[in-house]
Coordinates of C-alpha atoms and ligand atoms in Angstrom, one line a residue:
M19 CA -15.9 -96.1 -44.1
S20 CA -14.1 -98.6 -46.4
L21 CA -12.5 -95.5 -47.8
A22 CA -10.8 -94.4 -44.6
K23 CA -9.8 -97.8 -44.0
S24 CA -7.6 -98.0 -47.2
D25 CA -6.5 -94.4 -47.1
P26 CA -2.6 -94.4 -47.4
Y27 CA -2.3 -90.9 -46.1
L28 CA -2.9 -88.8 -42.9
R29 CA -3.9 -85.1 -42.8
R30 CA -0.9 -83.2 -41.2
Y31 CA -2.2 -79.6 -41.8
T32 CA -5.6 -78.0 -42.6
L33 CA -6.1 -75.7 -45.5
G34 CA -6.3 -72.8 -43.1
E35 CA -3.1 -73.8 -41.3
R36 CA -1.4 -74.1 -44.9
I37 CA -2.5 -70.6 -46.2
N38 CA -1.6 -69.1 -42.7
H39 CA 1.9 -70.6 -42.8
W40 CA 2.6 -69.6 -46.3
L41 CA 1.5 -66.0 -45.6
V42 CA 3.7 -65.8 -42.7
A43 CA 6.5 -67.2 -45.0
I44 CA 6.0 -64.8 -47.9
S45 CA 5.6 -61.8 -45.5
F46 CA 8.6 -62.8 -43.6
V47 CA 10.8 -63.0 -46.7
L48 CA 9.3 -59.6 -47.8
L49 CA 10.4 -58.3 -44.5
V50 CA 13.9 -59.5 -44.9
L51 CA 14.1 -58.0 -48.4
S52 CA 12.7 -54.7 -47.4
G53 CA 14.9 -54.5 -44.0
L54 CA 18.5 -55.8 -45.4
P55 CA 18.8 -52.3 -47.4
F56 CA 18.8 -50.5 -44.0
F57 CA 21.2 -53.1 -42.3
H58 CA 23.9 -52.6 -45.0
P59 CA 24.4 -50.6 -48.1
F60 CA 25.5 -53.7 -49.9
F61 CA 21.7 -54.8 -50.1
W62 CA 20.7 -51.1 -51.1
S63 CA 19.6 -52.2 -54.6
L64 CA 17.0 -54.3 -53.0
T65 CA 14.9 -51.1 -52.3
G66 CA 14.2 -51.1 -56.1
L67 CA 11.7 -54.1 -55.4
F68 CA 9.6 -51.9 -53.3
G69 CA 9.5 -48.8 -55.5
G70 CA 12.6 -47.0 -54.1
P71 CA 14.4 -46.2 -50.8
T72 CA 11.2 -44.0 -49.3
M73 CA 8.6 -46.5 -50.2
T74 CA 10.7 -49.3 -48.7
R75 CA 11.3 -47.3 -45.5
I76 CA 7.3 -46.8 -45.4
L77 CA 6.4 -50.4 -46.3
H78 CA 8.8 -52.3 -44.0
P79 CA 6.9 -51.7 -40.7
W80 CA 3.5 -52.4 -42.3
I81 CA 4.6 -55.6 -43.8
G82 CA 6.1 -56.4 -40.3
L83 CA 2.7 -55.9 -38.7
F84 CA 1.1 -58.0 -41.2
M85 CA 3.6 -60.7 -40.6
V86 CA 3.2 -60.4 -36.7
L87 CA -0.6 -60.9 -37.0
M88 CA -0.3 -63.8 -39.4
F89 CA 2.5 -65.3 -37.1
A90 CA 0.2 -64.7 -34.0
I91 CA -2.6 -66.7 -35.6
M92 CA -0.2 -69.5 -36.5
A93 CA 1.4 -69.5 -33.1
V94 CA -1.8 -70.1 -31.4
R95 CA -2.7 -72.9 -33.8
F96 CA 0.6 -74.6 -33.3
F97 CA 1.1 -73.9 -29.7
K98 CA 0.0 -77.3 -28.2
E99 CA 2.0 -79.6 -30.5
S100 CA 5.1 -77.1 -29.9
L101 CA 5.3 -77.8 -26.2
I102 CA 8.6 -79.5 -25.3
R103 CA 8.1 -83.0 -23.7
R104 CA 10.6 -85.3 -22.0
H105 CA 11.3 -87.4 -25.2
D106 CA 12.1 -84.0 -27.0
I107 CA 15.1 -83.5 -24.3
Q108 CA 16.4 -87.1 -25.1
W109 CA 16.0 -86.3 -28.7
L110 CA 18.2 -83.2 -28.4
K111 CA 20.7 -85.1 -26.4
Q112 CA 21.0 -87.5 -29.4
I113 CA 21.4 -84.8 -31.8
N114 CA 24.4 -86.6 -33.3
D115 CA 22.2 -89.6 -34.2
V116 CA 19.7 -87.1 -35.9
L117 CA 22.6 -85.6 -38.0
L118 CA 24.0 -88.8 -38.9
N119 CA 20.5 -90.3 -39.9
R120 CA 20.6 -93.1 -37.2
D121 CA 16.9 -92.8 -36.9
E122 CA 16.5 -96.3 -35.3
K123 CA 18.4 -95.0 -32.2
L124 CA 16.2 -92.0 -31.7
P125 CA 13.4 -91.7 -29.1
P126 CA 9.7 -91.6 -30.2
V127 CA 8.7 -88.5 -32.0
G128 CA 5.4 -86.8 -31.8
K129 CA 3.6 -84.5 -34.5
N130 CA 6.9 -82.3 -34.4
N131 CA 10.5 -83.1 -33.4
A132 CA 12.3 -81.1 -30.9
G133 CA 14.1 -79.2 -33.7
Q134 CA 10.8 -78.0 -35.1
K135 CA 9.7 -77.1 -31.6
L136 CA 12.9 -75.1 -31.0
V137 CA 12.2 -73.2 -34.5
Y138 CA 8.7 -72.5 -33.1
W139 CA 10.0 -71.0 -29.8
L140 CA 12.9 -69.2 -31.4
M141 CA 10.6 -67.5 -33.8
L142 CA 8.2 -66.7 -31.2
G143 CA 10.7 -65.1 -29.3
C144 CA 12.4 -63.1 -32.1
I145 CA 9.2 -62.0 -33.6
S146 CA 7.9 -60.7 -30.3
L147 CA 11.3 -58.8 -29.8
L148 CA 11.3 -57.6 -33.4
L149 CA 7.8 -56.1 -32.9
I150 CA 8.6 -54.3 -29.7
T151 CA 12.0 -53.0 -31.0
G152 CA 10.5 -52.3 -34.5
V153 CA 7.8 -50.0 -32.8
M154 CA 10.3 -48.2 -30.7
I155 CA 12.2 -47.1 -33.8
W156 CA 9.1 -46.4 -36.2
Q157 CA 9.4 -42.9 -37.2
P158 CA 7.5 -40.8 -37.4
L159 CA 4.7 -42.8 -35.7
V160 CA 6.5 -43.6 -32.4
G161 CA 10.1 -43.4 -32.7
E162 CA 10.3 -39.6 -32.1
A163 CA 8.5 -40.0 -28.8
M164 CA 11.4 -42.3 -27.5
P165 CA 14.5 -41.1 -25.8
I166 CA 17.4 -41.4 -28.4
T167 CA 19.6 -43.8 -26.2
L168 CA 16.5 -46.1 -26.1
R169 CA 16.1 -45.8 -29.8
R170 CA 19.7 -46.7 -30.5
L171 CA 19.5 -49.5 -28.3
A172 CA 16.2 -50.7 -30.0
S173 CA 17.7 -50.3 -33.3
L174 CA 20.9 -52.4 -32.5
G175 CA 18.8 -55.1 -30.8
H176 CA 16.4 -55.0 -33.9
A177 CA 19.3 -55.9 -36.3
Y178 CA 20.7 -58.6 -34.1
I179 CA 17.4 -60.3 -33.5
A180 CA 16.6 -60.0 -37.3
F181 CA 19.8 -61.8 -37.8
L182 CA 18.9 -64.6 -35.5
A183 CA 15.5 -64.8 -37.1
I184 CA 17.1 -65.2 -40.5
V185 CA 19.4 -67.8 -39.3
T186 CA 16.5 -69.9 -37.7
L187 CA 14.6 -69.5 -41.0
I188 CA 17.5 -71.0 -43.0
V189 CA 17.9 -73.8 -40.7
H190 CA 14.0 -74.2 -41.0
I191 CA 14.0 -74.4 -44.7
Y192 CA 17.1 -76.6 -44.7
S193 CA 15.4 -79.2 -42.5
G194 CA 12.4 -79.2 -44.6
M195 CA 14.5 -80.0 -47.6
W196 CA 16.3 -82.6 -45.7
V197 CA 13.4 -84.5 -44.6
K198 CA 11.8 -85.5 -47.9
G199 CA 8.1 -85.3 -47.9
S200 CA 7.9 -82.2 -45.5
F201 CA 7.1 -79.8 -48.4
Q202 CA 4.3 -82.0 -49.6
A203 CA 2.9 -81.7 -46.1
M204 CA 2.8 -78.0 -46.2
V205 CA 1.6 -77.9 -49.8
R206 CA -0.9 -80.7 -49.9
G207 CA -1.5 -81.0 -46.3
R208 CA -1.2 -84.7 -46.3
V209 CA 1.6 -87.3 -45.8
S210 CA 1.8 -90.9 -46.4
K211 CA 1.3 -93.2 -43.2
A212 CA 4.7 -94.7 -44.2
W213 CA 6.2 -91.2 -43.8
A214 CA 4.3 -90.5 -40.5
R215 CA 5.6 -93.7 -39.0
H216 CA 9.0 -93.3 -40.0
H217 CA 9.4 -89.6 -38.9
H218 CA 6.8 -89.1 -36.3
D219 CA 6.0 -92.6 -35.0
L220 CA 4.1 -91.2 -31.7
W221 CA 1.9 -89.0 -34.0
Y222 CA 1.4 -91.8 -36.3
E223 CA 0.2 -94.0 -33.3
E224 CA -2.1 -91.3 -32.1
E225 CA -3.7 -90.7 -35.6
M226 CA -4.2 -94.7 -36.0
E227 CA -5.8 -94.8 -32.6
K228 CA -8.2 -92.1 -33.7
E229 CA -8.9 -93.8 -37.0
R230 CA -9.6 -97.2 -35.1
K231 CA -11.9 -95.4 -32.7
H232 CA -13.7 -93.6 -35.6
R233 CA -14.0 -96.9 -37.6
E234 CA -15.4 -98.7 -34.3
I235 CA -18.1 -96.0 -33.8
S236 CA -19.2 -96.1 -37.5
R237 CA -19.3 -99.9 -37.5
R238 CA -21.5 -99.9 -34.2
H239 CA -23.7 -97.1 -35.9
D240 CA -24.0 -99.1 -39.1
S241 CA -25.0 -102.3 -37.0
S242 CA -27.5 -100.4 -34.8
G243 CA -29.1 -98.9 -38.3
Q244 CA -29.4 -102.4 -39.5
E245 CA -31.1 -103.6 -36.4
A246 CA -33.6 -101.0 -36.2
P247 CA -36.2 -101.9 -38.7
Ligands
HEM10 C1 10.1 -68.9 -46.2 C2 9.9 -70.1 -46.4 C3 9.5 -71.3 -45.5 C4 9.5 -72.4 -46.1 C5 9.9 -73.0 -47.3 C6 8.9 -73.2 -45.1 C7 8.7 -74.7 -45.0 C8 7.8 -75.4 -44.0 C9 7.6 -76.9 -44.3 C10 8.0 -77.7 -45.3 C11 7.0 -77.1 -43.1 C12 6.2 -78.6 -42.8 C13 7.3 -79.4 -42.0 C14 6.6 -80.6 -41.4 O1 5.5 -80.8 -41.3 O2 7.5 -81.7 -41.3 C15 6.9 -75.9 -42.2 C16 6.3 -76.0 -41.0 C17 6.2 -74.9 -40.1 N1 6.8 -73.6 -40.4 FE1 7.7 -73.1 -42.1 N2 8.5 -72.4 -43.9 C18 9.0 -71.2 -44.2 C19 8.7 -70.1 -43.4 C20 8.4 -70.1 -42.2 C21 8.5 -68.9 -41.3 C22 8.9 -67.6 -41.7 C23 7.9 -69.4 -40.1 C24 7.9 -68.6 -38.8 C25 8.2 -67.4 -38.5 C26 7.6 -70.8 -40.2 C27 7.1 -71.5 -39.2 C28 6.6 -72.8 -39.4 C29 6.1 -73.6 -38.3 C30 5.9 -73.2 -36.8 C31 5.7 -74.8 -38.8 C32 5.3 -76.1 -38.0 C33 6.3 -77.0 -37.2 C34 7.5 -77.4 -38.1 O3 7.2 -78.2 -38.9 O4 8.6 -76.8 -37.8 N3 8.0 -71.1 -41.4 N4 7.4 -74.9 -43.0

């Protein structure tokens, strides 16, 4: 128990959560690389990465399904911590303070800040719509059964939504680089207590409370064990 007392780190993500996240990230990037050639001829050479245009066309929807499955698991895991709370609205209202690094003026932040929560909800919306529109234009599996007007609308929607998802991902990666220590969190799964207190003070307090209770229980357990004989 003395180990927990002196441990300067907090666990932010379990191994399962990290593997899940990186599978989403890798499949998402592959999805973008295999989708861009069909968006504009400028990206046509990217088809070489997937064994040519035909293979790219065949693989893209299957990579999409894999990504959707991985994302669905991650979305369930991160659902609770992504719910928008009152202090998140205040955080968003003070976005200028966020951008100017005036952290001391910001309201308390839980495990995720409002920006991270927005990324979650935007991705949830985009990926759901990408799945629906993607299936609608999937030829020859589904697409041919769709009326042509619907297929055209789905195709247009698919491209616009993909664009929004890519912009969201760029913002997500940029914020990870901006807040130093975030990548460590998703790679190693842990952050220093100082980092947690600085960037996610509410979450830090909750974790410290859990740690205090845990220590209290094991202290009681130890002392009752000593009294027993
Ligand atoms: C492709 C490169 C990606 C990189 C480099 C990246 C990086 C990161 C990092 C560093 C974190 C930890 C942030 C923290 O704990 O403070 C994180 C968390 C997260 N990532 Fe990613 N990510 C990527 C792709 C994605 C994709 C494609 C999605 C969803 C479609 C996604 C969704 C999330 C979510 C929901 C979290 C937890 C909440 C948050 O911190 O935003 N990530 N990511």
